[in-house]
Amino acid sequence: SCAYNESVSLELTGVLDKNALEHAVVALVQRHEALRGCISADGLHVIIQDRNDIRPAFIDLSAKTIEGQQEELKSLARTDMSTPFDLLNGPVLRLMLVKLTGNDHMFRITGHHVLVDGWSLGIIMADISRLYTAYGTNSEPQLPRVHRFSEYAIAQLDFEKSLAHGEVEKYWLDLFKRPLPRVELPTDR
Protein backbone atom coordinates (compact mmCIF):
# COMPACT_ATOMS: atom_id res chain seq x y z
CA SER A 1 0.00 0.00 0.00
CA CYS A 2 1.24 3.49 -0.80
CA ALA A 3 -0.06 4.55 2.62
CA TYR A 4 3.25 3.24 4.00
CA ASN A 5 5.47 5.46 1.83
CA GLU A 6 7.66 7.73 3.99
CA SER A 7 9.15 10.80 2.33
CA VAL A 8 11.21 13.88 2.99
CA SER A 9 12.20 16.67 0.58
CA LEU A 10 15.25 18.85 1.06
CA GLU A 11 15.91 22.20 -0.58
CA LEU A 12 19.58 22.38 -1.61
CA THR A 13 21.09 25.79 -2.34
CA GLY A 14 24.58 26.35 -3.73
CA VAL A 15 26.86 24.56 -6.14
CA LEU A 16 25.92 20.88 -6.26
CA ASP A 17 28.43 18.14 -7.07
CA LYS A 18 26.11 15.60 -8.68
CA ASN A 19 28.84 12.92 -8.84
CA ALA A 20 29.61 13.31 -5.13
CA LEU A 21 25.87 12.97 -4.36
CA GLU A 22 25.55 9.81 -6.46
CA HIS A 23 28.68 8.37 -4.82
CA ALA A 24 27.24 9.24 -1.39
CA VAL A 25 23.96 7.45 -2.19
CA VAL A 26 25.74 4.27 -3.34
CA ALA A 27 27.89 4.32 -0.17
CA LEU A 28 24.79 4.93 1.99
CA VAL A 29 22.96 1.92 0.56
CA GLN A 30 26.04 -0.28 1.03
CA ARG A 31 26.43 1.02 4.60
CA HIS A 32 22.85 0.24 5.70
CA GLU A 33 21.72 -3.33 5.03
CA ALA A 34 18.05 -2.49 5.48
CA LEU A 35 18.20 -0.21 2.43
CA ARG A 36 19.18 -3.29 0.40
CA GLY A 37 16.39 -5.32 1.93
CA CYS A 38 13.27 -6.82 0.48
CA ILE A 39 10.56 -8.99 1.99
CA SER A 40 10.08 -12.73 1.38
CA ALA A 41 6.91 -13.81 -0.42
CA ASP A 42 5.44 -15.16 2.83
CA GLY A 43 6.15 -11.82 4.55
CA LEU A 44 8.12 -13.48 7.36
CA HIS A 45 11.70 -12.65 6.39
CA VAL A 46 13.80 -9.69 5.35
CA ILE A 47 16.22 -10.63 2.59
CA ILE A 48 19.35 -8.47 2.34
CA GLN A 49 20.73 -8.18 -1.18
CA ASP A 50 24.50 -7.98 -1.65
CA ARG A 51 24.23 -4.86 -3.77
CA ASN A 52 21.52 -2.48 -4.78
CA ASP A 53 22.90 0.40 -6.79
CA ILE A 54 20.17 2.94 -6.22
CA ARG A 55 20.81 6.17 -8.07
CA PRO A 56 18.79 9.37 -7.74
CA ALA A 57 16.47 10.07 -10.65
CA PHE A 58 17.51 13.42 -12.14
CA ILE A 59 14.87 15.85 -13.41
CA ASP A 60 15.75 19.26 -14.83
CA LEU A 61 13.02 21.88 -14.36
CA SER A 62 15.32 24.88 -14.75
CA ALA A 63 13.74 25.92 -18.07
CA LYS A 64 10.27 26.26 -16.48
CA THR A 65 8.82 29.31 -14.77
CA ILE A 66 8.60 29.31 -10.96
CA GLU A 67 4.88 28.57 -11.22
CA GLY A 68 5.58 25.76 -13.69
CA GLN A 69 8.21 24.33 -11.36
CA GLN A 70 5.83 24.39 -8.39
CA GLU A 71 3.13 22.58 -10.38
CA GLU A 72 5.64 20.01 -11.62
CA LEU A 73 7.01 19.48 -8.08
CA LYS A 74 3.46 18.85 -6.82
CA SER A 75 2.88 16.38 -9.66
CA LEU A 76 6.20 14.60 -8.95
CA ALA A 77 5.31 14.36 -5.24
CA ARG A 78 1.84 12.95 -6.03
CA THR A 79 3.34 10.40 -8.41
CA ASP A 80 6.08 9.45 -5.95
CA MET A 81 3.66 8.94 -3.06
CA SER A 82 1.19 6.97 -5.21
CA THR A 83 3.81 4.64 -6.69
CA PRO A 84 4.05 1.41 -4.70
CA PHE A 85 7.34 -0.28 -3.86
CA ASP A 86 8.14 -3.80 -5.02
CA LEU A 87 8.67 -5.33 -1.58
CA LEU A 88 9.58 -8.75 -3.00
CA ASN A 89 12.42 -7.53 -5.21
CA GLY A 90 13.33 -4.10 -3.86
CA PRO A 91 14.52 -1.52 -3.66
CA VAL A 92 12.53 -0.04 -0.79
CA LEU A 93 14.08 3.40 -1.31
CA ARG A 94 13.69 5.98 -4.09
CA LEU A 95 15.68 9.16 -4.54
CA MET A 96 14.99 12.09 -6.79
CA LEU A 97 17.14 15.15 -7.54
CA VAL A 98 15.29 18.02 -9.20
CA LYS A 99 17.23 20.94 -10.67
CA LEU A 100 15.33 24.21 -10.28
CA THR A 101 18.09 26.71 -11.14
CA GLY A 102 21.86 26.48 -11.50
CA ASN A 103 22.28 26.55 -7.72
CA ASP A 104 18.86 25.42 -6.45
CA HIS A 105 17.81 21.79 -6.24
CA MET A 106 15.21 19.71 -4.47
CA PHE A 107 16.33 16.31 -3.18
CA ARG A 108 13.56 13.86 -2.35
CA ILE A 109 14.02 10.65 -0.35
CA THR A 110 11.14 8.15 -0.24
CA GLY A 111 11.15 4.76 1.44
CA HIS A 112 8.63 2.11 2.36
CA HIS A 113 7.78 1.99 6.07
CA VAL A 114 8.51 -1.75 6.19
CA LEU A 115 12.22 -0.81 6.39
CA VAL A 116 12.28 3.00 6.64
CA ASP A 117 10.67 5.26 9.24
CA GLY A 118 10.93 8.86 10.42
CA TRP A 119 13.86 8.07 12.70
CA SER A 120 15.81 6.28 9.97
CA LEU A 121 15.11 9.11 7.49
CA GLY A 122 16.99 11.39 9.90
CA ILE A 123 19.92 8.97 9.94
CA ILE A 124 19.81 8.67 6.15
CA MET A 125 19.92 12.46 5.74
CA ALA A 126 22.80 12.83 8.23
CA ASP A 127 24.79 10.06 6.55
CA ILE A 128 24.20 11.41 3.04
CA SER A 129 25.37 14.82 4.26
CA ARG A 130 28.59 13.42 5.73
CA LEU A 131 29.25 11.17 2.75
CA TYR A 132 28.54 13.96 0.26
CA THR A 133 30.88 16.34 2.10
CA ALA A 134 33.63 13.71 2.17
CA TYR A 135 33.32 12.78 -1.51
CA GLY A 136 33.00 16.43 -2.53
CA THR A 137 36.28 17.24 -0.78
CA ASN A 138 38.06 13.99 -1.76
CA SER A 139 38.40 12.94 1.86
CA GLU A 140 37.54 9.78 3.78
CA PRO A 141 34.02 9.82 5.28
CA GLN A 142 33.97 10.01 9.09
CA LEU A 143 30.91 8.08 10.16
CA PRO A 144 30.04 6.31 13.42
CA ARG A 145 29.95 2.53 13.41
CA VAL A 146 26.70 1.27 11.98
CA HIS A 147 24.85 -1.62 13.58
CA ARG A 148 24.01 -3.97 10.77
CA PHE A 149 20.44 -5.17 10.38
CA SER A 150 21.67 -8.78 10.32
CA GLU A 151 23.41 -8.29 13.69
CA TYR A 152 20.13 -7.06 15.17
CA ALA A 153 18.24 -10.04 13.67
CA ILE A 154 20.75 -12.53 15.10
CA ALA A 155 20.60 -10.85 18.53
CA GLN A 156 16.78 -10.99 18.41
CA LEU A 157 16.84 -14.71 17.55
CA ASP A 158 19.31 -15.36 20.38
CA PHE A 159 17.12 -13.40 22.80
CA GLU A 160 14.04 -15.45 21.83
CA LYS A 161 15.91 -18.59 23.01
CA SER A 162 16.85 -17.08 26.38
CA LEU A 163 15.18 -17.30 29.79
CA ALA A 164 14.83 -13.52 29.83
CA HIS A 165 12.59 -13.71 26.74
CA GLY A 166 10.25 -16.07 28.56
CA GLU A 167 9.97 -13.61 31.44
CA VAL A 168 9.24 -10.69 29.12
CA GLU A 169 6.70 -12.71 27.15
CA LYS A 170 4.97 -13.83 30.36
CA TYR A 171 4.79 -10.21 31.59
CA TRP A 172 3.02 -9.04 28.42
CA LEU A 173 0.72 -12.05 28.20
CA ASP A 174 -0.30 -11.56 31.85
CA LEU A 175 -0.84 -7.85 31.31
CA PHE A 176 -3.15 -8.37 28.34
CA LYS A 177 -5.08 -11.44 29.46
CA ARG A 178 -7.49 -9.20 31.36
CA PRO A 179 -10.43 -7.79 29.42
CA LEU A 180 -9.61 -4.64 27.54
CA PRO A 181 -10.87 -1.47 29.20
CA ARG A 182 -13.88 0.13 27.59
CA VAL A 183 -13.27 3.67 26.41
CA GLU A 184 -16.34 5.89 26.62
CA LEU A 185 -15.91 8.89 24.35
CA PRO A 186 -18.65 11.51 24.14
CA THR A 187 -20.12 11.89 20.69
CA ASP A 188 -22.47 14.47 19.29
CA ARG A 189 -24.20 12.19 16.75
Tab-separated table of C-alpha atoms in Angstrom:
chain	number	residue	atom	x	y	z
A	1	SER	CA	0.000	0.000	0.000
A	2	CYS	CA	1.239	3.485	-0.796
A	3	ALA	CA	-0.060	4.545	2.621
A	4	TYR	CA	3.249	3.243	3.996
A	5	ASN	CA	5.466	5.455	1.833
A	6	GLU	CA	7.656	7.734	3.986
A	7	SER	CA	9.153	10.800	2.330
A	8	VAL	CA	11.209	13.885	2.992
A	9	SER	CA	12.203	16.669	0.581
A	10	LEU	CA	15.249	18.849	1.059
A	11	GLU	CA	15.912	22.196	-0.584
A	12	LEU	CA	19.576	22.383	-1.605
A	13	THR	CA	21.090	25.792	-2.337
A	14	GLY	CA	24.578	26.346	-3.728
A	15	VAL	CA	26.863	24.565	-6.144
A	16	LEU	CA	25.921	20.881	-6.263
A	17	ASP	CA	28.427	18.142	-7.066
A	18	LYS	CA	26.111	15.604	-8.679
A	19	ASN	CA	28.835	12.915	-8.838
A	20	ALA	CA	29.606	13.310	-5.126
A	21	LEU	CA	25.874	12.968	-4.357
A	22	GLU	CA	25.554	9.806	-6.457
A	23	HIS	CA	28.682	8.365	-4.823
A	24	ALA	CA	27.239	9.235	-1.386
A	25	VAL	CA	23.963	7.451	-2.193
A	26	VAL	CA	25.743	4.272	-3.336
A	27	ALA	CA	27.890	4.316	-0.166
A	28	LEU	CA	24.791	4.935	1.989
A	29	VAL	CA	22.964	1.916	0.559
A	30	GLN	CA	26.037	-0.283	1.029
A	31	ARG	CA	26.430	1.015	4.599
A	32	HIS	CA	22.853	0.238	5.701
A	33	GLU	CA	21.724	-3.331	5.032
A	34	ALA	CA	18.048	-2.491	5.475
A	35	LEU	CA	18.198	-0.213	2.431
A	36	ARG	CA	19.179	-3.290	0.399
A	37	GLY	CA	16.391	-5.319	1.931
A	38	CYS	CA	13.273	-6.820	0.481
A	39	ILE	CA	10.556	-8.992	1.994
A	40	SER	CA	10.081	-12.729	1.381
A	41	ALA	CA	6.906	-13.808	-0.423
A	42	ASP	CA	5.445	-15.160	2.832
A	43	GLY	CA	6.147	-11.820	4.554
A	44	LEU	CA	8.117	-13.479	7.360
A	45	HIS	CA	11.697	-12.647	6.388
A	46	VAL	CA	13.802	-9.689	5.349
A	47	ILE	CA	16.221	-10.626	2.594
A	48	ILE	CA	19.353	-8.473	2.339
A	49	GLN	CA	20.726	-8.175	-1.175
A	50	ASP	CA	24.501	-7.982	-1.650
A	51	ARG	CA	24.229	-4.859	-3.774
A	52	ASN	CA	21.524	-2.476	-4.783
A	53	ASP	CA	22.896	0.397	-6.793
A	54	ILE	CA	20.172	2.936	-6.218
A	55	ARG	CA	20.810	6.172	-8.066
A	56	PRO	CA	18.788	9.374	-7.736
A	57	ALA	CA	16.467	10.069	-10.653
A	58	PHE	CA	17.506	13.419	-12.136
A	59	ILE	CA	14.872	15.849	-13.413
A	60	ASP	CA	15.747	19.261	-14.825
A	61	LEU	CA	13.017	21.882	-14.356
A	62	SER	CA	15.321	24.883	-14.747
A	63	ALA	CA	13.741	25.920	-18.071
A	64	LYS	CA	10.273	26.257	-16.481
A	65	THR	CA	8.820	29.308	-14.767
A	66	ILE	CA	8.602	29.309	-10.962
A	67	GLU	CA	4.878	28.572	-11.224
A	68	GLY	CA	5.575	25.757	-13.687
A	69	GLN	CA	8.210	24.334	-11.357
A	70	GLN	CA	5.825	24.393	-8.394
A	71	GLU	CA	3.127	22.579	-10.377
A	72	GLU	CA	5.637	20.014	-11.621
A	73	LEU	CA	7.013	19.484	-8.080
A	74	LYS	CA	3.462	18.847	-6.819
A	75	SER	CA	2.884	16.380	-9.658
A	76	LEU	CA	6.195	14.599	-8.954
A	77	ALA	CA	5.313	14.356	-5.245
A	78	ARG	CA	1.842	12.948	-6.027
A	79	THR	CA	3.342	10.395	-8.409
A	80	ASP	CA	6.078	9.445	-5.948
A	81	MET	CA	3.660	8.941	-3.057
A	82	SER	CA	1.189	6.968	-5.208
A	83	THR	CA	3.807	4.639	-6.686
A	84	PRO	CA	4.051	1.410	-4.698
A	85	PHE	CA	7.338	-0.277	-3.855
A	86	ASP	CA	8.136	-3.804	-5.017
A	87	LEU	CA	8.668	-5.334	-1.579
A	88	LEU	CA	9.581	-8.750	-2.999
A	89	ASN	CA	12.420	-7.534	-5.211
A	90	GLY	CA	13.326	-4.100	-3.857
A	91	PRO	CA	14.520	-1.515	-3.664
A	92	VAL	CA	12.525	-0.038	-0.787
A	93	LEU	CA	14.077	3.397	-1.308
A	94	ARG	CA	13.688	5.979	-4.086
A	95	LEU	CA	15.682	9.160	-4.542
A	96	MET	CA	14.991	12.093	-6.788
A	97	LEU	CA	17.136	15.148	-7.538
A	98	VAL	CA	15.290	18.020	-9.200
A	99	LYS	CA	17.232	20.944	-10.668
A	100	LEU	CA	15.328	24.210	-10.280
A	101	THR	CA	18.089	26.710	-11.142
A	102	GLY	CA	21.859	26.477	-11.502
A	103	ASN	CA	22.285	26.546	-7.724
A	104	ASP	CA	18.862	25.424	-6.453
A	105	HIS	CA	17.813	21.791	-6.241
A	106	MET	CA	15.214	19.714	-4.466
A	107	PHE	CA	16.334	16.315	-3.184
A	108	ARG	CA	13.562	13.856	-2.347
A	109	ILE	CA	14.021	10.650	-0.349
A	110	THR	CA	11.140	8.149	-0.242
A	111	GLY	CA	11.152	4.757	1.436
A	112	HIS	CA	8.628	2.107	2.363
A	113	HIS	CA	7.782	1.990	6.067
A	114	VAL	CA	8.506	-1.746	6.189
A	115	LEU	CA	12.224	-0.814	6.391
A	116	VAL	CA	12.281	2.999	6.644
A	117	ASP	CA	10.669	5.262	9.241
A	118	GLY	CA	10.934	8.860	10.415
A	119	TRP	CA	13.863	8.070	12.698
A	120	SER	CA	15.812	6.277	9.970
A	121	LEU	CA	15.113	9.106	7.492
A	122	GLY	CA	16.987	11.392	9.901
A	123	ILE	CA	19.923	8.974	9.944
A	124	ILE	CA	19.808	8.671	6.147
A	125	MET	CA	19.921	12.464	5.745
A	126	ALA	CA	22.801	12.831	8.226
A	127	ASP	CA	24.789	10.057	6.552
A	128	ILE	CA	24.203	11.414	3.042
A	129	SER	CA	25.366	14.823	4.257
A	130	ARG	CA	28.594	13.421	5.734
A	131	LEU	CA	29.252	11.169	2.751
A	132	TYR	CA	28.540	13.961	0.255
A	133	THR	CA	30.885	16.339	2.097
A	134	ALA	CA	33.634	13.715	2.168
A	135	TYR	CA	33.321	12.777	-1.505
A	136	GLY	CA	32.997	16.427	-2.532
A	137	THR	CA	36.283	17.239	-0.784
A	138	ASN	CA	38.064	13.985	-1.757
A	139	SER	CA	38.400	12.938	1.862
A	140	GLU	CA	37.542	9.784	3.778
A	141	PRO	CA	34.018	9.818	5.284
A	142	GLN	CA	33.971	10.005	9.085
A	143	LEU	CA	30.906	8.079	10.164
A	144	PRO	CA	30.045	6.306	13.419
A	145	ARG	CA	29.954	2.528	13.405
A	146	VAL	CA	26.701	1.273	11.983
A	147	HIS	CA	24.849	-1.619	13.585
A	148	ARG	CA	24.013	-3.975	10.772
A	149	PHE	CA	20.438	-5.175	10.384
A	150	SER	CA	21.666	-8.782	10.317
A	151	GLU	CA	23.407	-8.289	13.692
A	152	TYR	CA	20.131	-7.062	15.168
A	153	ALA	CA	18.238	-10.036	13.673
A	154	ILE	CA	20.755	-12.534	15.099
A	155	ALA	CA	20.597	-10.850	18.528
A	156	GLN	CA	16.779	-10.991	18.406
A	157	LEU	CA	16.835	-14.708	17.549
A	158	ASP	CA	19.310	-15.361	20.383
A	159	PHE	CA	17.115	-13.400	22.804
A	160	GLU	CA	14.042	-15.449	21.830
A	161	LYS	CA	15.915	-18.587	23.006
A	162	SER	CA	16.855	-17.078	26.379
A	163	LEU	CA	15.176	-17.300	29.787
A	164	ALA	CA	14.832	-13.517	29.825
A	165	HIS	CA	12.591	-13.707	26.738
A	166	GLY	CA	10.254	-16.071	28.557
A	167	GLU	CA	9.966	-13.608	31.440
A	168	VAL	CA	9.244	-10.690	29.118
A	169	GLU	CA	6.704	-12.710	27.154
A	170	LYS	CA	4.967	-13.829	30.364
A	171	TYR	CA	4.787	-10.210	31.589
A	172	TRP	CA	3.022	-9.040	28.423
A	173	LEU	CA	0.717	-12.054	28.202
A	174	ASP	CA	-0.304	-11.564	31.852
A	175	LEU	CA	-0.842	-7.852	31.315
A	176	PHE	CA	-3.151	-8.370	28.343
A	177	LYS	CA	-5.076	-11.442	29.455
A	178	ARG	CA	-7.491	-9.201	31.355
A	179	PRO	CA	-10.431	-7.788	29.416
A	180	LEU	CA	-9.614	-4.643	27.536
A	181	PRO	CA	-10.871	-1.468	29.205
A	182	ARG	CA	-13.875	0.134	27.591
A	183	VAL	CA	-13.270	3.668	26.405
A	184	GLU	CA	-16.336	5.889	26.617
A	185	LEU	CA	-15.915	8.889	24.354
A	186	PRO	CA	-18.647	11.507	24.143
A	187	THR	CA	-20.123	11.894	20.694
A	188	ASP	CA	-22.475	14.467	19.292
A	189	ARG	CA	-24.199	12.187	16.746
